[in-house]
Amino acid sequence: MTGTIKRGVSLYSFQNETFLGKMTLEDCIRTCAEMGATGIEVIGEQTFWGGPNSPFRRTRSPTGMP
C-alpha cells in the first residue's frame, strides 16, 4: 500500500506564544497553513482560555490579579 503522509499540527504547539500574547488564534492557523498543514488539532482549554463559551474562562480578581 502506498500513500502520502499528511501534515497536521496541534495548536498546543503554540502554547507559549499564545499565553504570552505573541500570537492569536488567527496567527496560529495562518502559520499552520504556511507550513503546509492539512489538519489542525484544537485543544481550547489548554491553548485558548477565555473564549465566550469556555467553562475555563480566565477572570481577574477584584485586586486585578489573574
Short mmCIF file of N, CA, C and O in Angstrom, two decimals:
data_model
loop_
_atom_site.label_atom_id
_atom_site.label_comp_id
_atom_site.label_asym_id
_atom_site.label_seq_id
_atom_site.Cartn_x
_atom_site.Cartn_y
_atom_site.Cartn_z
N MET A 1 0.84 -1.17 0.00
CA MET A 1 0.00 0.00 0.00
C MET A 1 0.90 1.24 0.00
O MET A 1 1.86 1.34 0.75
N THR A 2 0.57 2.18 -0.84
CA THR A 2 1.31 3.43 -0.89
C THR A 2 0.35 4.57 -0.55
O THR A 2 -0.85 4.48 -0.77
N GLY A 3 0.90 5.61 -0.04
CA GLY A 3 0.08 6.76 0.31
C GLY A 3 0.95 7.96 0.61
O GLY A 3 2.17 7.87 0.68
N THR A 4 0.30 9.04 0.79
CA THR A 4 1.00 10.27 1.10
C THR A 4 0.75 10.62 2.56
O THR A 4 -0.38 10.61 3.02
N ILE A 5 1.80 10.91 3.28
CA ILE A 5 1.67 11.32 4.67
C ILE A 5 1.22 12.78 4.69
O ILE A 5 1.82 13.63 4.03
N LYS A 6 0.17 13.04 5.44
CA LYS A 6 -0.34 14.41 5.56
C LYS A 6 0.19 15.03 6.84
O LYS A 6 0.39 14.36 7.84
N ARG A 7 0.41 16.32 6.80
CA ARG A 7 0.93 17.04 7.96
C ARG A 7 -0.22 17.68 8.73
O ARG A 7 -1.05 18.38 8.18
N GLY A 8 -0.23 17.43 10.02
CA GLY A 8 -1.19 18.06 10.91
C GLY A 8 -0.44 18.71 12.07
O GLY A 8 0.67 18.31 12.41
N VAL A 9 -1.03 19.73 12.65
CA VAL A 9 -0.39 20.47 13.74
C VAL A 9 -1.39 20.62 14.88
O VAL A 9 -2.56 20.89 14.65
N SER A 10 -0.91 20.44 16.09
CA SER A 10 -1.72 20.72 17.27
C SER A 10 -1.46 22.16 17.70
O SER A 10 -0.30 22.58 17.78
N LEU A 11 -2.52 22.91 17.96
CA LEU A 11 -2.32 24.28 18.41
C LEU A 11 -1.64 24.34 19.77
O LEU A 11 -1.14 25.38 20.17
N TYR A 12 -1.61 23.21 20.46
CA TYR A 12 -0.86 23.12 21.71
C TYR A 12 0.62 23.46 21.47
O TYR A 12 1.29 23.95 22.35
N SER A 13 1.09 23.25 20.25
CA SER A 13 2.48 23.56 19.90
C SER A 13 2.77 25.05 20.04
O SER A 13 3.93 25.44 20.17
N PHE A 14 1.74 25.87 20.03
CA PHE A 14 1.90 27.32 20.12
C PHE A 14 1.56 27.85 21.51
O PHE A 14 1.33 29.04 21.68
N GLN A 15 1.52 26.98 22.51
CA GLN A 15 1.04 27.39 23.83
C GLN A 15 1.82 28.56 24.42
O GLN A 15 1.24 29.45 25.03
N ASN A 16 3.12 28.57 24.28
CA ASN A 16 3.91 29.65 24.87
C ASN A 16 3.60 30.98 24.18
O ASN A 16 3.42 32.01 24.84
N GLU A 17 3.54 30.96 22.86
CA GLU A 17 3.27 32.19 22.11
C GLU A 17 1.88 32.73 22.40
O GLU A 17 1.70 33.94 22.52
N THR A 18 0.89 31.84 22.52
CA THR A 18 -0.47 32.32 22.79
C THR A 18 -0.60 32.80 24.23
O THR A 18 -1.24 33.81 24.50
N PHE A 19 0.04 32.11 25.17
CA PHE A 19 -0.02 32.51 26.57
C PHE A 19 0.59 33.89 26.78
O PHE A 19 0.07 34.71 27.53
N LEU A 20 1.71 34.14 26.09
CA LEU A 20 2.39 35.43 26.22
C LEU A 20 1.75 36.53 25.38
O LEU A 20 2.18 37.67 25.42
N GLY A 21 0.72 36.17 24.62
CA GLY A 21 0.03 37.16 23.78
C GLY A 21 0.77 37.51 22.51
O GLY A 21 0.47 38.50 21.86
N LYS A 22 1.74 36.69 22.13
CA LYS A 22 2.51 36.95 20.92
C LYS A 22 1.77 36.50 19.66
O LYS A 22 2.08 36.97 18.56
N MET A 23 0.84 35.55 19.82
CA MET A 23 0.08 35.03 18.67
C MET A 23 -1.39 34.91 19.05
O MET A 23 -1.72 34.55 20.17
N THR A 24 -2.25 35.18 18.07
CA THR A 24 -3.69 34.96 18.23
C THR A 24 -4.05 33.63 17.57
O THR A 24 -3.20 33.01 16.91
N LEU A 25 -5.29 33.23 17.71
CA LEU A 25 -5.76 32.02 17.04
C LEU A 25 -5.55 32.14 15.54
O LEU A 25 -5.08 31.21 14.89
N GLU A 26 -5.86 33.29 15.00
CA GLU A 26 -5.69 33.51 13.56
C GLU A 26 -4.23 33.39 13.14
O GLU A 26 -3.93 32.82 12.09
N ASP A 27 -3.32 33.91 13.97
CA ASP A 27 -1.89 33.79 13.68
C ASP A 27 -1.46 32.32 13.63
O ASP A 27 -0.70 31.91 12.76
N CYS A 28 -1.97 31.54 14.59
CA CYS A 28 -1.61 30.11 14.65
C CYS A 28 -2.11 29.37 13.43
O CYS A 28 -1.37 28.57 12.84
N ILE A 29 -3.34 29.64 13.03
CA ILE A 29 -3.91 28.96 11.86
C ILE A 29 -3.14 29.36 10.61
O ILE A 29 -2.82 28.52 9.76
N ARG A 30 -2.81 30.63 10.48
CA ARG A 30 -2.04 31.11 9.33
C ARG A 30 -0.68 30.41 9.27
O ARG A 30 -0.24 29.95 8.20
N THR A 31 -0.02 30.30 10.41
CA THR A 31 1.29 29.66 10.46
C THR A 31 1.20 28.20 10.07
O THR A 31 2.04 27.69 9.32
N CYS A 32 0.16 27.52 10.56
CA CYS A 32 -0.04 26.11 10.19
C CYS A 32 -0.22 25.96 8.68
O CYS A 32 0.37 25.07 8.06
N ALA A 33 -1.02 26.84 8.10
CA ALA A 33 -1.24 26.79 6.65
C ALA A 33 0.06 27.05 5.89
O ALA A 33 0.35 26.38 4.89
N GLU A 34 0.84 28.01 6.37
CA GLU A 34 2.12 28.32 5.72
C GLU A 34 3.09 27.15 5.79
O GLU A 34 3.94 26.98 4.91
N MET A 35 2.96 26.31 6.84
CA MET A 35 3.82 25.14 6.98
C MET A 35 3.32 23.97 6.14
O MET A 35 3.96 22.95 6.07
N GLY A 36 2.16 24.13 5.53
CA GLY A 36 1.61 23.08 4.69
C GLY A 36 0.74 22.09 5.43
O GLY A 36 0.45 21.01 4.91
N ALA A 37 0.30 22.44 6.63
CA ALA A 37 -0.56 21.53 7.40
C ALA A 37 -1.92 21.40 6.74
O ALA A 37 -2.49 22.38 6.27
N THR A 38 -2.42 20.19 6.68
CA THR A 38 -3.75 19.95 6.13
C THR A 38 -4.76 19.64 7.24
O THR A 38 -5.93 19.45 6.96
N GLY A 39 -4.28 19.58 8.47
CA GLY A 39 -5.15 19.34 9.61
C GLY A 39 -4.64 20.09 10.83
O GLY A 39 -3.44 20.29 10.99
N ILE A 40 -5.59 20.57 11.66
CA ILE A 40 -5.23 21.30 12.87
C ILE A 40 -6.02 20.73 14.03
O ILE A 40 -7.24 20.62 13.96
N GLU A 41 -5.31 20.37 15.09
CA GLU A 41 -5.96 19.90 16.31
C GLU A 41 -6.11 21.10 17.25
O GLU A 41 -5.14 21.79 17.55
N VAL A 42 -7.34 21.34 17.69
CA VAL A 42 -7.61 22.45 18.59
C VAL A 42 -7.98 21.89 19.95
O VAL A 42 -8.93 21.12 20.09
N ILE A 43 -7.20 22.26 20.96
CA ILE A 43 -7.50 21.87 22.34
C ILE A 43 -7.72 23.18 23.08
O ILE A 43 -6.80 23.74 23.67
N GLY A 44 -8.93 23.68 23.01
CA GLY A 44 -9.24 25.01 23.50
C GLY A 44 -8.90 25.26 24.95
O GLY A 44 -8.38 26.31 25.31
N GLU A 45 -9.21 24.31 25.82
CA GLU A 45 -8.98 24.53 27.25
C GLU A 45 -7.51 24.71 27.57
O GLU A 45 -7.15 25.36 28.53
N GLN A 46 -6.65 24.09 26.78
CA GLN A 46 -5.22 24.16 27.04
C GLN A 46 -4.55 25.31 26.32
O GLN A 46 -3.49 25.76 26.72
N THR A 47 -5.16 25.78 25.26
CA THR A 47 -4.49 26.76 24.42
C THR A 47 -5.12 28.14 24.46
O THR A 47 -4.43 29.14 24.57
N PHE A 48 -6.43 28.21 24.38
CA PHE A 48 -7.11 29.49 24.25
C PHE A 48 -8.13 29.67 25.36
O PHE A 48 -9.28 29.34 25.21
N TRP A 49 -7.67 30.20 26.47
CA TRP A 49 -8.55 30.46 27.61
C TRP A 49 -9.40 31.68 27.33
O TRP A 49 -9.00 32.56 26.60
N GLY A 50 -10.55 31.69 27.94
CA GLY A 50 -11.37 32.89 27.91
C GLY A 50 -12.28 33.02 26.73
O GLY A 50 -12.81 34.09 26.48
N GLY A 51 -12.50 31.94 25.97
CA GLY A 51 -13.46 32.01 24.89
C GLY A 51 -14.84 32.33 25.44
O GLY A 51 -15.11 32.13 26.62
N PRO A 52 -15.72 32.84 24.61
CA PRO A 52 -17.01 33.28 25.13
C PRO A 52 -17.84 32.18 25.78
O PRO A 52 -18.64 32.48 26.66
N ASN A 53 -17.65 30.94 25.38
CA ASN A 53 -18.44 29.85 25.95
C ASN A 53 -17.59 28.88 26.76
O ASN A 53 -18.03 27.79 27.07
N SER A 54 -16.38 29.27 27.08
CA SER A 54 -15.47 28.39 27.79
C SER A 54 -15.80 28.31 29.27
O SER A 54 -15.94 29.33 29.93
N PRO A 55 -15.93 27.09 29.81
CA PRO A 55 -16.14 26.97 31.25
C PRO A 55 -14.86 27.26 32.03
O PRO A 55 -14.88 27.33 33.24
N PHE A 56 -13.77 27.46 31.31
CA PHE A 56 -12.47 27.69 31.94
C PHE A 56 -12.00 29.13 31.74
O PHE A 56 -10.82 29.39 31.70
N ARG A 57 -12.92 30.07 31.61
CA ARG A 57 -12.55 31.46 31.35
C ARG A 57 -11.65 32.00 32.44
O ARG A 57 -11.89 31.78 33.61
N ARG A 58 -10.63 32.69 32.04
CA ARG A 58 -9.77 33.38 33.00
C ARG A 58 -10.45 34.69 33.35
O ARG A 58 -10.87 35.45 32.49
N THR A 59 -10.55 34.93 34.60
CA THR A 59 -11.12 36.20 35.03
C THR A 59 -10.17 36.85 36.01
O THR A 59 -9.34 36.17 36.62
N ARG A 60 -10.29 38.10 36.21
CA ARG A 60 -9.43 38.81 37.16
C ARG A 60 -10.17 38.99 38.48
O ARG A 60 -11.37 39.19 38.51
N SER A 61 -9.41 38.90 39.53
CA SER A 61 -9.98 39.14 40.85
C SER A 61 -10.18 40.64 41.04
O SER A 61 -9.67 41.44 40.25
N PRO A 62 -10.89 41.05 42.08
CA PRO A 62 -11.08 42.49 42.31
C PRO A 62 -9.76 43.25 42.48
O PRO A 62 -9.70 44.45 42.23
N THR A 63 -8.69 42.55 42.85
CA THR A 63 -7.39 43.22 43.01
C THR A 63 -6.65 43.34 41.69
O THR A 63 -5.59 43.95 41.63
N GLY A 64 -7.21 42.74 40.61
CA GLY A 64 -6.56 42.81 39.31
C GLY A 64 -5.58 41.68 39.06
O GLY A 64 -5.01 41.59 38.00
N MET A 65 -5.41 40.80 40.02
CA MET A 65 -4.51 39.67 39.83
C MET A 65 -5.25 38.57 39.09
O MET A 65 -6.45 38.42 39.26
N PRO A 66 -4.55 37.81 38.22
CA PRO A 66 -5.21 36.73 37.49
C PRO A 66 -5.73 35.65 38.42
O PRO A 66 -5.29 35.49 39.51
#
